[in-house]
Short mmCIF file of C-alpha atoms and ligand atoms in Angstrom, two decimals:
data_model
loop_
_atom_site.label_atom_id
_atom_site.label_comp_id
_atom_site.label_asym_id
_atom_site.label_seq_id
_atom_site.Cartn_x
_atom_site.Cartn_y
_atom_site.Cartn_z
CA MET A 1 33.50 -44.01 150.13
CA ARG A 2 32.14 -41.37 147.74
CA GLN A 3 33.67 -41.30 144.19
CA PRO A 4 35.55 -38.09 143.46
CA ILE A 5 33.58 -35.56 141.49
CA GLN A 6 34.29 -35.90 137.75
CA PRO A 7 33.13 -32.82 135.87
CA GLU A 8 34.29 -34.19 132.51
CA ASN A 9 31.53 -36.86 132.78
CA TRP A 10 28.84 -34.26 132.96
CA ILE A 11 30.04 -31.13 131.12
CA ARG A 12 29.18 -30.77 127.45
CA PRO A 13 32.16 -31.76 125.28
CA GLN A 14 32.25 -28.43 123.45
CA ILE A 15 32.61 -26.59 126.79
CA LEU A 16 35.46 -28.94 127.93
CA LYS A 17 37.30 -28.05 124.73
CA LEU A 18 36.93 -24.31 125.18
CA SER A 19 39.13 -21.94 127.22
CA ALA A 20 37.43 -19.17 129.25
CA TYR A 21 37.81 -15.71 127.60
CA ALA A 22 41.07 -14.51 129.15
CA ILE A 23 41.78 -10.88 129.93
CA GLU A 24 45.41 -10.07 130.86
CA GLU A 25 45.93 -8.86 134.37
CA ALA A 26 48.40 -6.00 134.64
CA GLU A 27 48.59 -3.94 137.80
CA HIS A 28 50.89 -0.90 137.64
CA CYS A 29 50.91 -1.10 133.81
CA ILE A 30 49.78 1.50 131.35
CA ARG A 31 46.87 -0.47 129.82
CA LEU A 32 46.74 -0.06 126.10
CA ASP A 33 45.29 -3.44 125.37
CA THR A 34 41.55 -3.03 125.96
CA MET A 35 39.75 -0.44 123.85
CA GLU A 36 38.94 2.08 126.54
CA ASN A 37 38.56 5.79 126.25
CA PRO A 38 41.36 7.12 128.53
CA TYR A 39 39.49 10.20 129.74
CA GLN A 40 37.31 10.69 132.81
CA TRP A 41 34.75 13.42 133.46
CA ASN A 42 35.40 16.80 134.91
CA GLU A 43 34.45 17.43 138.48
CA ALA A 44 31.26 19.41 137.73
CA LEU A 45 29.89 16.57 135.63
CA GLN A 46 30.90 13.96 138.21
CA LYS A 47 29.05 15.97 140.90
CA GLN A 48 25.83 16.15 138.83
CA TRP A 49 26.01 12.47 138.10
CA LEU A 50 26.50 11.54 141.77
CA GLU A 51 23.46 13.67 142.66
CA ILE A 52 21.34 11.56 140.35
CA LEU A 53 22.71 8.30 141.78
CA GLN A 54 21.96 9.50 145.32
CA THR A 55 18.21 9.42 144.66
CA THR A 56 18.33 5.76 143.47
CA ALA A 57 16.14 3.24 145.32
CA LEU A 58 18.49 0.22 145.40
CA ASN A 59 15.76 -1.86 147.03
CA ARG A 60 13.69 -1.67 143.86
CA TYR A 61 14.03 -3.60 140.69
CA PRO A 62 15.14 -1.62 137.59
CA ASP A 63 12.67 -0.39 134.96
CA PRO A 64 12.40 -3.69 133.05
CA LYS A 65 12.21 -1.84 129.70
CA ALA A 66 14.67 0.91 130.48
CA LYS A 67 12.33 3.31 128.72
CA LYS A 68 14.06 6.55 129.49
CA LEU A 69 17.41 5.18 128.45
CA GLU A 70 16.06 3.80 125.22
CA GLN A 71 14.43 7.08 124.39
CA GLN A 72 17.69 8.88 125.05
CA LEU A 73 19.65 6.46 122.91
CA ARG A 74 17.18 6.89 120.03
CA GLN A 75 17.49 10.64 120.22
CA THR A 76 21.26 10.91 120.67
CA LEU A 77 22.24 8.29 118.12
CA SER A 78 19.43 9.00 115.60
CA ILE A 79 18.02 5.47 115.62
CA PRO A 80 15.18 5.44 113.09
CA ASP A 81 11.66 5.46 114.52
CA GLU A 82 10.59 2.36 112.53
CA ALA A 83 13.31 0.25 114.18
CA SER A 84 12.89 -1.59 117.45
CA VAL A 85 15.71 -1.53 119.97
CA LEU A 86 16.85 -4.27 122.41
CA LEU A 87 19.34 -3.40 125.19
CA GLY A 88 21.99 -5.78 126.46
CA ASN A 89 24.52 -5.92 129.28
CA GLY A 90 27.17 -4.94 126.90
CA SER A 91 26.98 -6.03 123.23
CA ASP A 92 28.51 -9.29 124.38
CA GLU A 93 25.15 -10.15 125.89
CA VAL A 94 23.39 -8.99 122.69
CA ILE A 95 25.55 -11.53 120.82
CA GLN A 96 24.55 -14.18 123.26
CA MET A 97 20.82 -13.45 123.01
CA LEU A 98 21.02 -13.42 119.20
CA LEU A 99 22.76 -16.76 119.03
CA MET A 100 20.44 -18.35 121.55
CA THR A 101 17.45 -17.25 119.49
CA PHE A 102 18.74 -18.59 116.25
CA ASN A 103 20.38 -21.77 117.48
CA GLN A 104 18.30 -24.36 115.55
CA PRO A 105 19.86 -27.78 114.87
CA ASP A 106 21.18 -26.80 111.49
CA ALA A 107 21.66 -23.09 111.90
CA ALA A 108 25.10 -21.74 111.19
CA ILE A 109 26.84 -18.47 111.64
CA LEU A 110 29.35 -16.94 109.27
CA VAL A 111 32.18 -14.56 110.29
CA PRO A 112 35.04 -13.13 108.21
CA GLU A 113 38.18 -13.52 110.31
CA PRO A 114 40.19 -12.25 112.10
CA SER A 115 37.35 -10.48 113.95
CA PHE A 116 35.83 -10.06 117.38
CA PRO A 117 36.40 -13.33 119.31
CA MET A 118 33.07 -13.37 121.14
CA TYR A 119 31.17 -14.46 118.00
CA TYR A 120 33.14 -17.71 118.06
CA GLN A 121 33.10 -18.04 121.87
CA VAL A 122 29.39 -17.78 122.19
CA ALA A 123 28.73 -20.00 119.18
CA SER A 124 31.03 -22.65 120.63
CA VAL A 125 29.29 -22.53 124.07
CA LEU A 126 25.95 -23.09 122.32
CA GLY A 127 27.38 -25.78 120.02
CA MET A 128 26.40 -23.80 116.92
CA LYS A 129 27.91 -24.39 113.47
CA TYR A 130 30.50 -21.71 112.81
CA TYR A 131 31.94 -20.91 109.36
CA SER A 132 34.78 -18.44 108.96
CA ILE A 133 36.40 -17.02 105.85
CA PRO A 134 39.75 -15.30 106.05
CA LEU A 135 39.94 -11.65 105.15
CA GLU A 136 42.24 -10.80 102.30
CA GLU A 137 45.88 -10.87 103.44
CA GLU A 138 47.40 -7.44 104.11
CA THR A 139 44.37 -5.35 103.08
CA PHE A 140 41.90 -7.13 105.41
CA ASP A 141 39.14 -6.59 102.89
CA LEU A 142 36.24 -9.03 102.58
CA ASP A 143 36.92 -12.05 100.33
CA MET A 144 33.56 -11.73 98.57
CA PHE A 145 34.02 -14.70 96.34
CA ALA A 146 34.47 -17.04 99.32
CA LEU A 147 31.85 -15.35 101.46
CA LEU A 148 29.14 -15.56 98.78
CA GLU A 149 30.03 -19.17 98.22
CA VAL A 150 29.41 -20.02 101.88
CA ILE A 151 26.15 -18.01 101.77
CA HIS A 152 24.97 -20.03 98.77
CA ASN A 153 26.06 -23.43 100.07
CA TYR A 154 25.20 -23.24 103.74
CA ASN A 155 22.54 -20.45 104.03
CA PRO A 156 23.84 -19.08 107.37
CA ALA A 157 21.23 -17.88 109.90
CA LEU A 158 23.49 -15.03 110.96
CA ILE A 159 26.46 -13.23 109.47
CA PHE A 160 28.53 -10.95 111.79
CA LEU A 161 30.34 -8.03 110.20
CA ALA A 162 32.26 -5.73 112.62
CA TYR A 163 32.25 -2.38 110.95
CA PRO A 164 34.92 -1.11 111.52
CA ASN A 165 36.56 -4.44 112.27
CA ASN A 166 38.42 -5.41 115.43
CA PRO A 167 41.36 -6.21 115.52
CA THR A 168 42.28 -4.88 112.08
CA GLY A 169 40.78 -1.38 112.40
CA ASN A 170 39.56 -1.06 108.85
CA SER A 171 36.03 -0.54 107.55
CA PHE A 172 34.91 -3.04 104.86
CA SER A 173 33.64 -1.68 101.59
CA VAL A 174 30.05 -0.54 101.70
CA THR A 175 29.15 -2.07 98.35
CA ASP A 176 30.59 -5.44 99.50
CA ILE A 177 28.35 -5.28 102.58
CA GLU A 178 25.42 -4.34 100.43
CA ASP A 179 26.04 -7.39 98.26
CA ILE A 180 26.06 -9.57 101.37
CA LEU A 181 22.79 -8.02 102.51
CA ASP A 182 21.24 -8.62 99.05
CA THR A 183 22.44 -12.25 98.82
CA SER A 184 21.79 -13.57 102.35
CA ASN A 185 18.44 -15.02 103.42
CA GLY A 186 19.52 -14.96 107.00
CA LEU A 187 20.26 -11.98 109.21
CA VAL A 188 23.29 -9.76 108.69
CA VAL A 189 24.42 -8.18 111.96
CA ILE A 190 26.60 -5.14 111.54
CA ASP A 191 28.52 -4.59 114.73
CA GLU A 192 29.29 -0.87 115.00
CA ALA A 193 31.14 -1.00 118.33
CA TYR A 194 33.60 1.68 117.01
CA PHE A 195 30.89 4.01 115.68
CA PRO A 196 32.27 7.05 117.56
CA PHE A 197 35.50 6.93 115.63
CA SER A 198 34.25 6.03 112.12
CA GLU A 199 32.18 7.92 109.56
CA GLY A 200 29.73 5.44 108.24
CA SER A 201 26.77 3.74 109.99
CA PHE A 202 24.13 1.37 108.71
CA LEU A 203 21.48 2.63 111.17
CA SER A 204 19.92 4.76 108.44
CA ARG A 205 19.88 1.73 106.10
CA LEU A 206 17.69 -0.41 108.38
CA LYS A 207 14.63 0.53 106.31
CA ASP A 208 16.29 -0.67 103.06
CA TYR A 209 17.14 -4.12 104.28
CA PRO A 210 14.66 -6.28 106.25
CA ASN A 211 17.45 -8.72 107.10
CA LEU A 212 19.73 -6.15 108.64
CA LEU A 213 20.40 -5.69 112.33
CA VAL A 214 22.72 -2.96 113.67
CA MET A 215 24.48 -3.74 116.92
CA SER A 216 26.42 -1.23 118.99
CA THR A 217 27.79 -0.35 122.41
CA LEU A 218 28.66 2.61 124.57
CA SER A 219 31.84 0.87 125.80
CA LYS A 220 34.28 2.38 123.24
CA LEU A 221 32.62 5.84 123.51
CA GLY A 222 33.87 6.02 127.14
CA LEU A 223 31.38 4.05 129.23
CA ALA A 224 32.94 0.61 129.37
CA ALA A 225 32.17 0.23 133.08
CA LEU A 226 28.41 0.51 132.55
CA ARG A 227 28.08 -2.45 130.16
CA LEU A 228 25.52 -1.13 127.76
CA GLY A 229 25.03 -2.44 124.29
CA PHE A 230 22.01 -2.60 121.98
CA VAL A 231 20.77 -4.01 118.69
CA ALA A 232 18.34 -2.16 116.35
CA GLY A 233 16.26 -3.69 113.64
CA HIS A 234 12.84 -4.67 112.31
CA PRO A 235 10.34 -5.10 115.16
CA ASP A 236 9.52 -8.67 113.98
CA TRP A 237 13.10 -9.75 114.64
CA ILE A 238 13.57 -7.80 117.87
CA THR A 239 10.29 -9.19 119.35
CA GLU A 240 11.65 -12.70 119.03
CA ILE A 241 15.18 -11.94 120.31
CA ASN A 242 13.67 -10.16 123.31
CA LYS A 243 12.30 -13.52 124.46
CA ALA A 244 15.89 -14.66 125.09
CA ARG A 245 16.53 -11.66 127.31
CA LEU A 246 16.51 -12.18 131.08
CA PRO A 247 14.31 -9.62 132.92
CA TYR A 248 16.06 -6.58 134.36
CA ASN A 249 19.26 -7.15 132.39
CA ILE A 250 20.11 -3.46 132.46
CA ASN A 251 20.63 -2.43 136.10
CA THR A 252 19.34 0.85 137.45
CA LEU A 253 22.81 2.39 137.93
CA THR A 254 23.60 1.75 134.22
CA GLN A 255 20.17 3.13 133.15
CA LEU A 256 20.57 6.32 135.11
CA SER A 257 24.29 6.84 134.34
CA ALA A 258 24.02 6.06 130.62
CA THR A 259 20.98 8.40 130.26
CA PHE A 260 22.89 11.19 132.04
CA ALA A 261 25.97 10.57 129.97
CA LEU A 262 24.12 10.75 126.72
CA GLN A 263 22.54 14.01 127.72
CA HIS A 264 26.19 15.26 127.79
CA TYR A 265 27.10 13.66 124.55
CA SER A 266 29.25 16.61 123.36
CA VAL A 267 31.70 15.86 126.23
CA PHE A 268 32.31 12.42 124.72
CA MET A 269 32.50 13.72 121.14
CA GLN A 270 35.24 16.15 122.24
CA GLN A 271 37.15 13.30 123.79
CA VAL A 272 36.62 11.27 120.60
CA GLU A 273 37.95 14.18 118.45
CA GLN A 274 41.06 14.25 120.67
CA ILE A 275 41.51 10.49 120.43
CA LYS A 276 41.16 10.61 116.61
CA LYS A 277 43.75 13.40 116.38
CA ASP A 278 46.15 11.53 118.66
CA ARG A 279 45.56 8.33 116.64
CA GLU A 280 46.85 10.11 113.52
CA ASP A 281 49.88 11.49 115.44
CA LEU A 282 50.60 8.02 116.86
CA LEU A 283 50.28 6.47 113.44
CA LYS A 284 52.78 8.95 111.96
CA GLU A 285 55.21 8.24 114.74
CA LEU A 286 54.89 4.43 114.18
CA GLN A 287 55.46 5.02 110.44
CA THR A 288 58.90 6.45 111.16
CA PHE A 289 60.14 3.11 112.37
CA PRO A 290 61.58 1.33 109.33
CA GLN A 291 60.98 -2.12 110.79
CA ILE A 292 57.23 -1.54 111.48
CA LYS A 293 54.30 -1.94 109.22
CA THR A 294 51.15 -0.09 110.19
CA TRP A 295 47.54 -0.19 109.11
CA VAL A 296 45.26 2.89 108.98
CA SER A 297 42.43 2.77 111.51
CA ASP A 298 38.79 3.92 111.73
CA THR A 299 38.81 3.01 115.48
CA ASN A 300 40.57 3.98 118.68
CA PHE A 301 43.39 1.47 118.19
CA ILE A 302 46.24 0.79 115.70
CA LEU A 303 47.28 -2.61 114.42
CA PHE A 304 51.00 -2.90 113.50
CA ARG A 305 53.57 -5.58 112.63
CA VAL A 306 57.04 -5.76 114.18
CA PRO A 307 59.78 -8.32 113.85
CA LYS A 308 59.59 -10.71 116.78
CA ALA A 309 56.27 -9.42 118.13
CA ARG A 310 56.20 -11.67 121.19
CA LEU A 311 59.57 -10.45 122.33
CA ILE A 312 58.64 -6.81 121.79
CA PHE A 313 55.35 -7.46 123.68
CA GLN A 314 57.30 -8.86 126.69
CA ARG A 315 59.81 -6.05 126.62
CA LEU A 316 57.06 -3.44 126.46
CA LYS A 317 55.41 -5.16 129.46
CA GLN A 318 58.68 -5.03 131.39
CA GLU A 319 58.63 -1.26 130.72
CA GLY A 320 55.11 -1.12 132.22
CA ILE A 321 53.22 -0.92 128.96
CA LEU A 322 50.57 -3.52 128.05
CA VAL A 323 49.48 -3.84 124.46
CA LYS A 324 47.68 -6.73 122.80
CA CYS A 325 49.84 -9.42 121.26
CA LEU A 326 48.00 -11.03 118.27
CA ASP A 327 50.82 -13.21 117.07
CA GLY A 328 49.42 -16.72 116.79
CA ALA A 329 45.81 -15.54 117.09
CA TYR A 330 45.29 -15.84 113.32
CA PRO A 331 47.61 -16.58 110.38
CA SER A 332 47.26 -13.13 108.86
CA LEU A 333 48.12 -11.49 112.18
CA SER A 334 51.55 -13.07 112.50
CA ASN A 335 53.90 -10.70 114.36
CA CYS A 336 51.06 -8.17 114.89
CA LEU A 337 50.54 -6.06 118.00
CA ARG A 338 47.51 -3.80 118.70
CA VAL A 339 47.81 -0.60 120.69
CA VAL A 340 44.90 1.53 121.93
CA VAL A 341 45.21 5.33 121.66
CA GLY A 342 45.62 6.63 125.17
CA THR A 343 46.34 10.07 126.55
CA ALA A 344 49.15 12.02 124.93
CA GLN A 345 51.31 11.14 127.88
CA GLU A 346 50.50 7.38 127.65
CA ASN A 347 51.19 7.45 123.88
CA GLN A 348 54.57 9.03 124.47
CA ALA A 349 55.41 6.45 127.13
CA PHE A 350 54.41 3.68 124.69
CA LEU A 351 56.58 5.14 121.93
CA LYS A 352 59.50 5.50 124.25
CA GLY A 353 59.09 1.88 125.44
CA LEU A 354 58.80 0.72 121.82
CA ARG A 355 62.00 2.51 120.79
CA LYS A 356 63.83 0.80 123.64
CA ALA A 357 62.23 -2.56 122.99
CA LEU A 358 63.24 -2.49 119.29
CA GLN A 359 66.96 -1.90 120.05
C1 LIG B 401 34.49 -4.31 122.18
C2 LIG B 401 33.65 -4.91 121.19
C3 LIG B 401 32.37 -5.40 121.48
C4 LIG B 401 31.88 -5.63 122.86
O1 LIG B 401 31.45 -4.54 123.48
P1 LIG B 401 30.77 -4.52 124.91
O2 LIG B 401 29.55 -3.74 124.73
O3 LIG B 401 31.78 -3.92 125.86
O4 LIG B 401 30.43 -5.97 125.27
C5 LIG B 401 31.59 -5.92 120.45
N1 LIG B 401 32.06 -5.92 119.16
C6 LIG B 401 33.27 -5.41 118.86
C7 LIG B 401 33.73 -5.49 117.47
C8 LIG B 401 34.14 -4.92 119.86
O5 LIG B 401 35.40 -4.56 119.51
#
C-alpha cells in the first residue's frame, strides 16, 4: 500500500507557516475594500480600444520588451531619460523580482509598518530577513530614530517606503525620506502606487540618489485589470533585476490596452480629480460623526476609527457594503476600517449604511 502524501514533509517550513494572501469574496456587495477606480470608459473610447484588440495576433508571443508601452509610459509619466525601466505583471511582481534578486543569505529588508502586506508576504516566501519598525502612533509618521538605528545595525539590502502609504493614506516627510536615502547603503524603493492622487513623486530625484528606485503601478489609476507595474532606476540596478524577470511577463493585451489608455491619460486624470473631490466630501461627512476619528488622505481611500470596528464591518456587510477591516492587522490600527472612494452614489450608500450600523 502506498503511504498517503504528506506535503508537510516536503514543503519549506516558512511556506507552511504562511497563509495565502486572502481577498474577501463579496458578490452583490458594493466593493469599497480594494483600491479600484470606480469609473469605466465612455462608449466611444471602448469602441476604439476594441478595434485595436481586434487586430491582435493571439497566436504570437508578446513583444518581450514591450517597447511601445515603455515609451508611452516614459512620455506620459515623465520618467527621466537616464533611468531604466522594468515592467512587471502588477507591482506585486516587481516586488517579487526585486526580492529574488537581492536575496543573499544575510540580506535583509526593512519596512515601516503598517504598510503594504506584499513586502512581508514575498519576503517570507523567499525566507528573507525582514525588519519592521512601527510608524508613530496616531500620526503614522516615520520613526526616524528607530529606522536609522536598524539601517546602522543591519545594513538592509532593501528598504520599502510606500509613498503615500497604504493603509494609512498619508505621505511621509520628504526630508525624512531624504535622510534615509543619504544613510542607507542598500536600495531604497519608493512605492508610488497612489501617484495619481498625491502631489509629490521621487521620479525626478532618481538622478540625485544612485540607491533610489521608484516603483509604481497603473492599478490605482483605473487599470487594475491589466496588471501593469514598473520600477525605474539606475541602469546598473535594473539590468540585474531584469535577470529575475520571466520572458513575456507583460501579455500582449496588456501592452496594447495600457498603451492605448495612456494615450488618453486626460480621461483618467478627470476621473482622478472627481475621486479627489469626492474624497474630501466623504472625509467631511465622516468627520460629522462624533464617534469616528478620521485621517486625511493623499490616496483614493480613507482610514478611520470607530468603536467596535469588527461589529460595524459586519453590519456594513449585511447592508451590502464591503470595506476593509484592519482591526487586529497591526496594533496601531486597532478599531480601524478603510474605505475606498467610490462613485457619489456608492459613497452615499456607504454613509447611509454606516449611520445605520452605528445606531
Ligand atoms: C495596490 C498596491 C500595490 C500593488 O499594485 P499592483 O500593481 O496592482 O500589484 C503596490 N503597492 C502599494 C502600496 C499598493 O497599495
